[in-house]
Short mmCIF file of C-alpha atoms in Angstrom, two decimals:
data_model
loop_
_atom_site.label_atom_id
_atom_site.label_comp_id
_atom_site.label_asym_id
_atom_site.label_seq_id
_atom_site.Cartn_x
_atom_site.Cartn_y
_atom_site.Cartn_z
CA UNK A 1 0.00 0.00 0.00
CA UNK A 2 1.31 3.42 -0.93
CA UNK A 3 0.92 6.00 2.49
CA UNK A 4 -2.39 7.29 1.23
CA UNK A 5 -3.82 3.64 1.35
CA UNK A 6 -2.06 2.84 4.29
CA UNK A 7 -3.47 6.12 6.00
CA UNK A 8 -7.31 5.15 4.99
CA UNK A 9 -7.24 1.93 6.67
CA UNK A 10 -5.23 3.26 10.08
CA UNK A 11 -8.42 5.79 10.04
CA UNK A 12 -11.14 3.07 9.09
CA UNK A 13 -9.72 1.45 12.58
CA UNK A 14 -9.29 5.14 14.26
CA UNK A 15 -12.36 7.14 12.44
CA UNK A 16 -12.05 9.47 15.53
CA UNK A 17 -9.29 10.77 14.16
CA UNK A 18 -9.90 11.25 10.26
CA UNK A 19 -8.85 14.73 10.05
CA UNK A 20 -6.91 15.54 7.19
CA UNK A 21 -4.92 18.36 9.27
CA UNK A 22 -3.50 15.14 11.13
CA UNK A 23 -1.71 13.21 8.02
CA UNK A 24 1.23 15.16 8.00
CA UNK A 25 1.90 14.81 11.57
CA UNK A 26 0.75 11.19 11.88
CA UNK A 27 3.53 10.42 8.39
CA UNK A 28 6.11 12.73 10.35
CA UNK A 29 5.93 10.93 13.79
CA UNK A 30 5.23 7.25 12.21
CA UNK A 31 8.67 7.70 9.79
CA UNK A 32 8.98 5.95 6.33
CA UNK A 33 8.21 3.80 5.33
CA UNK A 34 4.83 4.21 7.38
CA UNK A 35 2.70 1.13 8.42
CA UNK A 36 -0.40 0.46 10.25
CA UNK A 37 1.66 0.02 13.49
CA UNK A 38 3.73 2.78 13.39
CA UNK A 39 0.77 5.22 12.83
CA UNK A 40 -0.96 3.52 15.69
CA UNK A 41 1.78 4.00 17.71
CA UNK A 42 2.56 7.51 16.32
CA UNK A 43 -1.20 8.65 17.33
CA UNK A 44 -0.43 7.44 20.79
CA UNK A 45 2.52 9.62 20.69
CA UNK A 46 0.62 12.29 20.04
CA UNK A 47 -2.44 11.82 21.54
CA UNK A 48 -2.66 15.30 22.89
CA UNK A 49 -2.20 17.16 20.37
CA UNK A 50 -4.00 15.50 17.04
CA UNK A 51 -7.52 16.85 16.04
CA UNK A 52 -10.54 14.57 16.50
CA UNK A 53 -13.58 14.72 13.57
CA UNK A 54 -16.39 16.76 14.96
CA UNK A 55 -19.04 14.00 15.60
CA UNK A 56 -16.59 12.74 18.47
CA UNK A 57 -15.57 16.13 20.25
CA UNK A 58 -18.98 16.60 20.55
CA UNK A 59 -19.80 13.50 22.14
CA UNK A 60 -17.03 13.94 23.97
CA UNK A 61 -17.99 17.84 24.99
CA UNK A 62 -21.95 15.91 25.93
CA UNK A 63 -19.84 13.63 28.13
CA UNK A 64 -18.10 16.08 29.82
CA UNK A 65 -21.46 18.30 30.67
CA UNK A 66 -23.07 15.44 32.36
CA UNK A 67 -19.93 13.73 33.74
CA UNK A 68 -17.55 17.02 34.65
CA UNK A 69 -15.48 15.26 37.11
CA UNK A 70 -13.85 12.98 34.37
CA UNK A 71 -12.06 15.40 32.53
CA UNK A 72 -8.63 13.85 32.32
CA UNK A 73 -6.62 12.06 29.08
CA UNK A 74 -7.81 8.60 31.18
CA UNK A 75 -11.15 9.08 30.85
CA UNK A 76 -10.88 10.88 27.00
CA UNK A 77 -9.29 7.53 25.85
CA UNK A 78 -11.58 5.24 27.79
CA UNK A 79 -14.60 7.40 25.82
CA UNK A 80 -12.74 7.84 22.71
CA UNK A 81 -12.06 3.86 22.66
CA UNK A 82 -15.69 2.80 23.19
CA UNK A 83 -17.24 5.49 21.08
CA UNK A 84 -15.11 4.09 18.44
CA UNK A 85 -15.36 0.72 19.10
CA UNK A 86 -19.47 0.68 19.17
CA UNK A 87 -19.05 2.85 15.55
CA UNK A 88 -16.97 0.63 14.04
CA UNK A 89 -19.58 -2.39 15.13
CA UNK A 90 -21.92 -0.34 13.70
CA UNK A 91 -20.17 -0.20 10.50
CA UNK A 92 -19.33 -3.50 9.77
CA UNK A 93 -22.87 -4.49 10.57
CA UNK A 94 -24.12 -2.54 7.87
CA UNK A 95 -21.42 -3.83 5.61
CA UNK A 96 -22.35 -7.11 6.37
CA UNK A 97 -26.11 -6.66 5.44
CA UNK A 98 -25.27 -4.95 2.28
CA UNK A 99 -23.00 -7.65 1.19
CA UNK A 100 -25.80 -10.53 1.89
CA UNK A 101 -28.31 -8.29 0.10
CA UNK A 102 -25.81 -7.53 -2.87
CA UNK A 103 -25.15 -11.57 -2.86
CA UNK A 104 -28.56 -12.36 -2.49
CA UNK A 105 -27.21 -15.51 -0.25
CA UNK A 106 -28.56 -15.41 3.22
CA UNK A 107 -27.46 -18.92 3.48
CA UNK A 108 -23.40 -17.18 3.70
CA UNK A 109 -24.83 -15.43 6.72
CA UNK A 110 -22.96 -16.36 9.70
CA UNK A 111 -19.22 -16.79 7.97
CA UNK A 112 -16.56 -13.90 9.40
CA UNK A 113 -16.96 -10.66 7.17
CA UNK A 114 -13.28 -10.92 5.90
CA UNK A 115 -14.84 -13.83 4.29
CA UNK A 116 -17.83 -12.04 2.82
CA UNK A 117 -15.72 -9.57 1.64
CA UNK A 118 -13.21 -12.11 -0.52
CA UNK A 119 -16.45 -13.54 -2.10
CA UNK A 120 -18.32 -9.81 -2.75
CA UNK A 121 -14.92 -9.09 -4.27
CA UNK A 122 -15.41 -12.67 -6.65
CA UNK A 123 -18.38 -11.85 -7.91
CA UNK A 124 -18.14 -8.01 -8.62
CA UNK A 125 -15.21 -9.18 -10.61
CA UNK A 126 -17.17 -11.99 -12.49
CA UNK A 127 -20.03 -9.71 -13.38
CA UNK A 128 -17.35 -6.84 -14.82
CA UNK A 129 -15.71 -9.40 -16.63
CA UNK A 130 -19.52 -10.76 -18.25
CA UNK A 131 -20.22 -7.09 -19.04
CA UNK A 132 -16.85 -6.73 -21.33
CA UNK A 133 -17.02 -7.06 -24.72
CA UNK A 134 -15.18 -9.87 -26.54
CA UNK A 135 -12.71 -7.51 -27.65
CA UNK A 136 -11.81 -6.19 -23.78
CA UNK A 137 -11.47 -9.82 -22.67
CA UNK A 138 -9.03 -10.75 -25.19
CA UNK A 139 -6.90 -7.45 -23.69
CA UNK A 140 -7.78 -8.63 -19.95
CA UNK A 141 -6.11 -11.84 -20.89
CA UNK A 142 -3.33 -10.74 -22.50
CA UNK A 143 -3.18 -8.82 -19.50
CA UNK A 144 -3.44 -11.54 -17.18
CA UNK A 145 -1.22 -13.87 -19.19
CA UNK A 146 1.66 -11.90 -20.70
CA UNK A 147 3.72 -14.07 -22.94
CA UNK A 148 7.31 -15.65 -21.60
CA UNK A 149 9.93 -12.76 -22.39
CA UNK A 150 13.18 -13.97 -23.14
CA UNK A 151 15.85 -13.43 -21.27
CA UNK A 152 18.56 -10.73 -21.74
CA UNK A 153 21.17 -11.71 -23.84
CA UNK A 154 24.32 -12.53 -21.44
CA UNK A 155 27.52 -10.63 -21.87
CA UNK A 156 29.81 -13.54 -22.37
CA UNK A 157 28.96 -16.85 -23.81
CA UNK A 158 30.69 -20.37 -23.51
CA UNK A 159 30.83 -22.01 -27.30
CA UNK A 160 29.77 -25.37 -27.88
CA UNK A 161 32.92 -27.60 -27.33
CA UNK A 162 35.00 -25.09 -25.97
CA UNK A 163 36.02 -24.16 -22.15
CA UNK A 164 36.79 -20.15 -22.30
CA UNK A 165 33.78 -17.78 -22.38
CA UNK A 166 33.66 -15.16 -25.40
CA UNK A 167 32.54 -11.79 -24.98
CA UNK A 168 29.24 -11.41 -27.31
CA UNK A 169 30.02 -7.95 -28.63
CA UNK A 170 28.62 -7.29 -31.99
CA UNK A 171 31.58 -7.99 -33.97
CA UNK A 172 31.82 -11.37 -32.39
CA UNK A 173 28.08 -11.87 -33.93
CA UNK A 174 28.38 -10.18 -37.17
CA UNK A 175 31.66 -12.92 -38.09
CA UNK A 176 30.02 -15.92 -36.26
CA UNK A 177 30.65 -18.97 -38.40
CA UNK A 178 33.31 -17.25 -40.46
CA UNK A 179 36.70 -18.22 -40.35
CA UNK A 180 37.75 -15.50 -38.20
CA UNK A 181 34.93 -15.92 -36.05
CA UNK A 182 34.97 -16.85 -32.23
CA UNK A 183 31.55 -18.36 -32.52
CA UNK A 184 30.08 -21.09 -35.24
CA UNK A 185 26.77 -21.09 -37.15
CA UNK A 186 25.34 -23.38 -34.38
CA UNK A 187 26.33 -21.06 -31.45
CA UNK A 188 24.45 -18.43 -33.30
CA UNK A 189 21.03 -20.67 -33.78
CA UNK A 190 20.99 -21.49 -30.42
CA UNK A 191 21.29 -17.93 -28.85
CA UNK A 192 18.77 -16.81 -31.06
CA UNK A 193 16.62 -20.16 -30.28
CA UNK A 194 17.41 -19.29 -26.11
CA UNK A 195 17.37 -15.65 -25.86
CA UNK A 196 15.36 -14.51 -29.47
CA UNK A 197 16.47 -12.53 -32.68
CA UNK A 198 15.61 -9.23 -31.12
CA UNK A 199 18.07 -9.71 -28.47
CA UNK A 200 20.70 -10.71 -30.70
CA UNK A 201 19.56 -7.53 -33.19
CA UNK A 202 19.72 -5.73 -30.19
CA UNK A 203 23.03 -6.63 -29.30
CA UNK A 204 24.25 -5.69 -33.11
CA UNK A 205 22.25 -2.27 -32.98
CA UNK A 206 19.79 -3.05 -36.38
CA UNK A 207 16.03 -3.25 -36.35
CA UNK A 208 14.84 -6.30 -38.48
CA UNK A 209 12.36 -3.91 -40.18
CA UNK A 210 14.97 -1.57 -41.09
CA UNK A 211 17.91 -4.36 -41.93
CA UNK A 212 15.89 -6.91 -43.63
CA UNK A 213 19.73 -8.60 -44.05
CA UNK A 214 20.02 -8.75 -40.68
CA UNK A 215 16.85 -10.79 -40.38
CA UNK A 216 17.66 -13.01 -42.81
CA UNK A 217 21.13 -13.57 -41.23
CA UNK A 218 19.64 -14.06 -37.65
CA UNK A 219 17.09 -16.69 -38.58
CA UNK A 220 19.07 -18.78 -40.10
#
C-alpha cells in the first residue's frame, strides 16, 4: 500500500481521528516507510495534540457536561475507545447486510466478514468481466497472461565444445561462423533459439524492419 492507502485503513480502525490536518503529523511521527503500526503507535505519541472529527468532540464535549469530574486524558481515551469501538460495530454491521443483500445468499450469513468480503470481491469481478465485450477480454487476458519474455542476452557466452567464455560484442556476432569468427553457425542458432532474434539484433544495434539482411542472417 502506498501511504495514502495505508493512512485510509489506520483511520477506518481510528475514524475518531480522520482529520486531514492530522496526516502530515501522523507520516512525520510514524517515519517511512509508514505502516499500520507505526501510525498507531505515532497517534499514541501524540495523543494530545492530534484533532478529532467533529461527531466525536462533541460527544465527547456531551460527556463532559453530564460527567464534569472525568475530565482527564484517562477518561478521553476510555470514551474515545468505546465510542469508536461501538461505531466501528456499527459499520461492519451494515457492511455485512449490504453484502448478503448484494449476494442475495442469506445462506453465507454467519461466515466472518473478511470472508464475505473475498467472495463480494469474486463476484463483482465476475459480473465486470460478463459485461466486457469480446474484444476487452481478449486485452484482460493478455493482461493476465503476458507471454514468456526472453531473457537478456548474457555478456559472455561459452561455445559449444570449448572451455573459455567469449565476450558477445557485436563484432563477435556479425563474423560468427566465419573463419575468423569466435563463434560457429550453431552457437548463433541457439542464442537466437534461447534468448530470441531481437536480443541478438539488439546486441548488433539493427532493427529487423529496417535491416531486412540482418533478419535473414539471424534466422538462419
Amino acid at each position: 500500500m502506498n501511504d495514502q492507502q495505508t493512512l485510509a485503513e489506520f483511520y477506518r480502525l481510528r475514524p475518531e481521528l480522520d482529520v486531514r490536518a492530522n496526516d502530515g503529523f501522523l507520516i512525520e511521527k510514524a517515519g517511512e516507510p509508514i505502516s499500520i503500526q507505526s501510525l498507531m503507535v505515532a497517534a499514541n505519541k501524540l495523543e494530545g495534540t492530534l484533532l478529532i472529527t467533529p461527531a466525536y468532540e462533541s460527544a465527547w464535549d456531551e460527556f463532559l457536561f453530564h460527567n464534569s469530574e472525568k475530565k482527564g486524558a484517562a477518561f478521553r481515551r476510555q470514551f474515545l475507545e468505546e465510542m469508536r469501538l461501538k461505531e466501528i460495530q456499527s459499520a461492519e454491521k451494515h457492511e455485512y447486510n449490504s453484502i448478503i443483500k448484494e449476494l442475495g445468499r442469506e445462506d453465507l450469513r454467519g461466515l466472518p466478514l473478511e470472508d464475505l468480503r473475498e467472495i463480494a470481491a469474486t463476484h463483482r469481478e465476475n459480473k465486470r468481466r460478463k459485461s466486457l465485450t469480446v474484444s476487452e477480454l481478449r486485452e484482460l487476458s493478455k493482461a493476465e497472461n503476458p507471454a514468456p519474455q526472453p531473457d537478456a542476452l548474457p555478456e559472455t557466452y561459452v561455445p559449444i565444445g570449448k572451455k573459455r567464455p567469449v565476450e558477445l560484442t557485436a563484432d563477435v556476432l556479425r563474423r560468427a561462423g566465419t573463419r575468423t569468427g569466435e563463434i560457429s553457425t550453431a552457437d548463433l542458432k541457439f542464442l537466437i533459439r534461447r534468448y530470441g532474434a531481437s536480443e541478438v539484433n539488439k546486441r548488433l544495434g539493427v532493427r529487423p524492419q529496417s535491416q531486412p539482411g540482418y533478419t535473414t542472417f539471424l534466422n538462419l
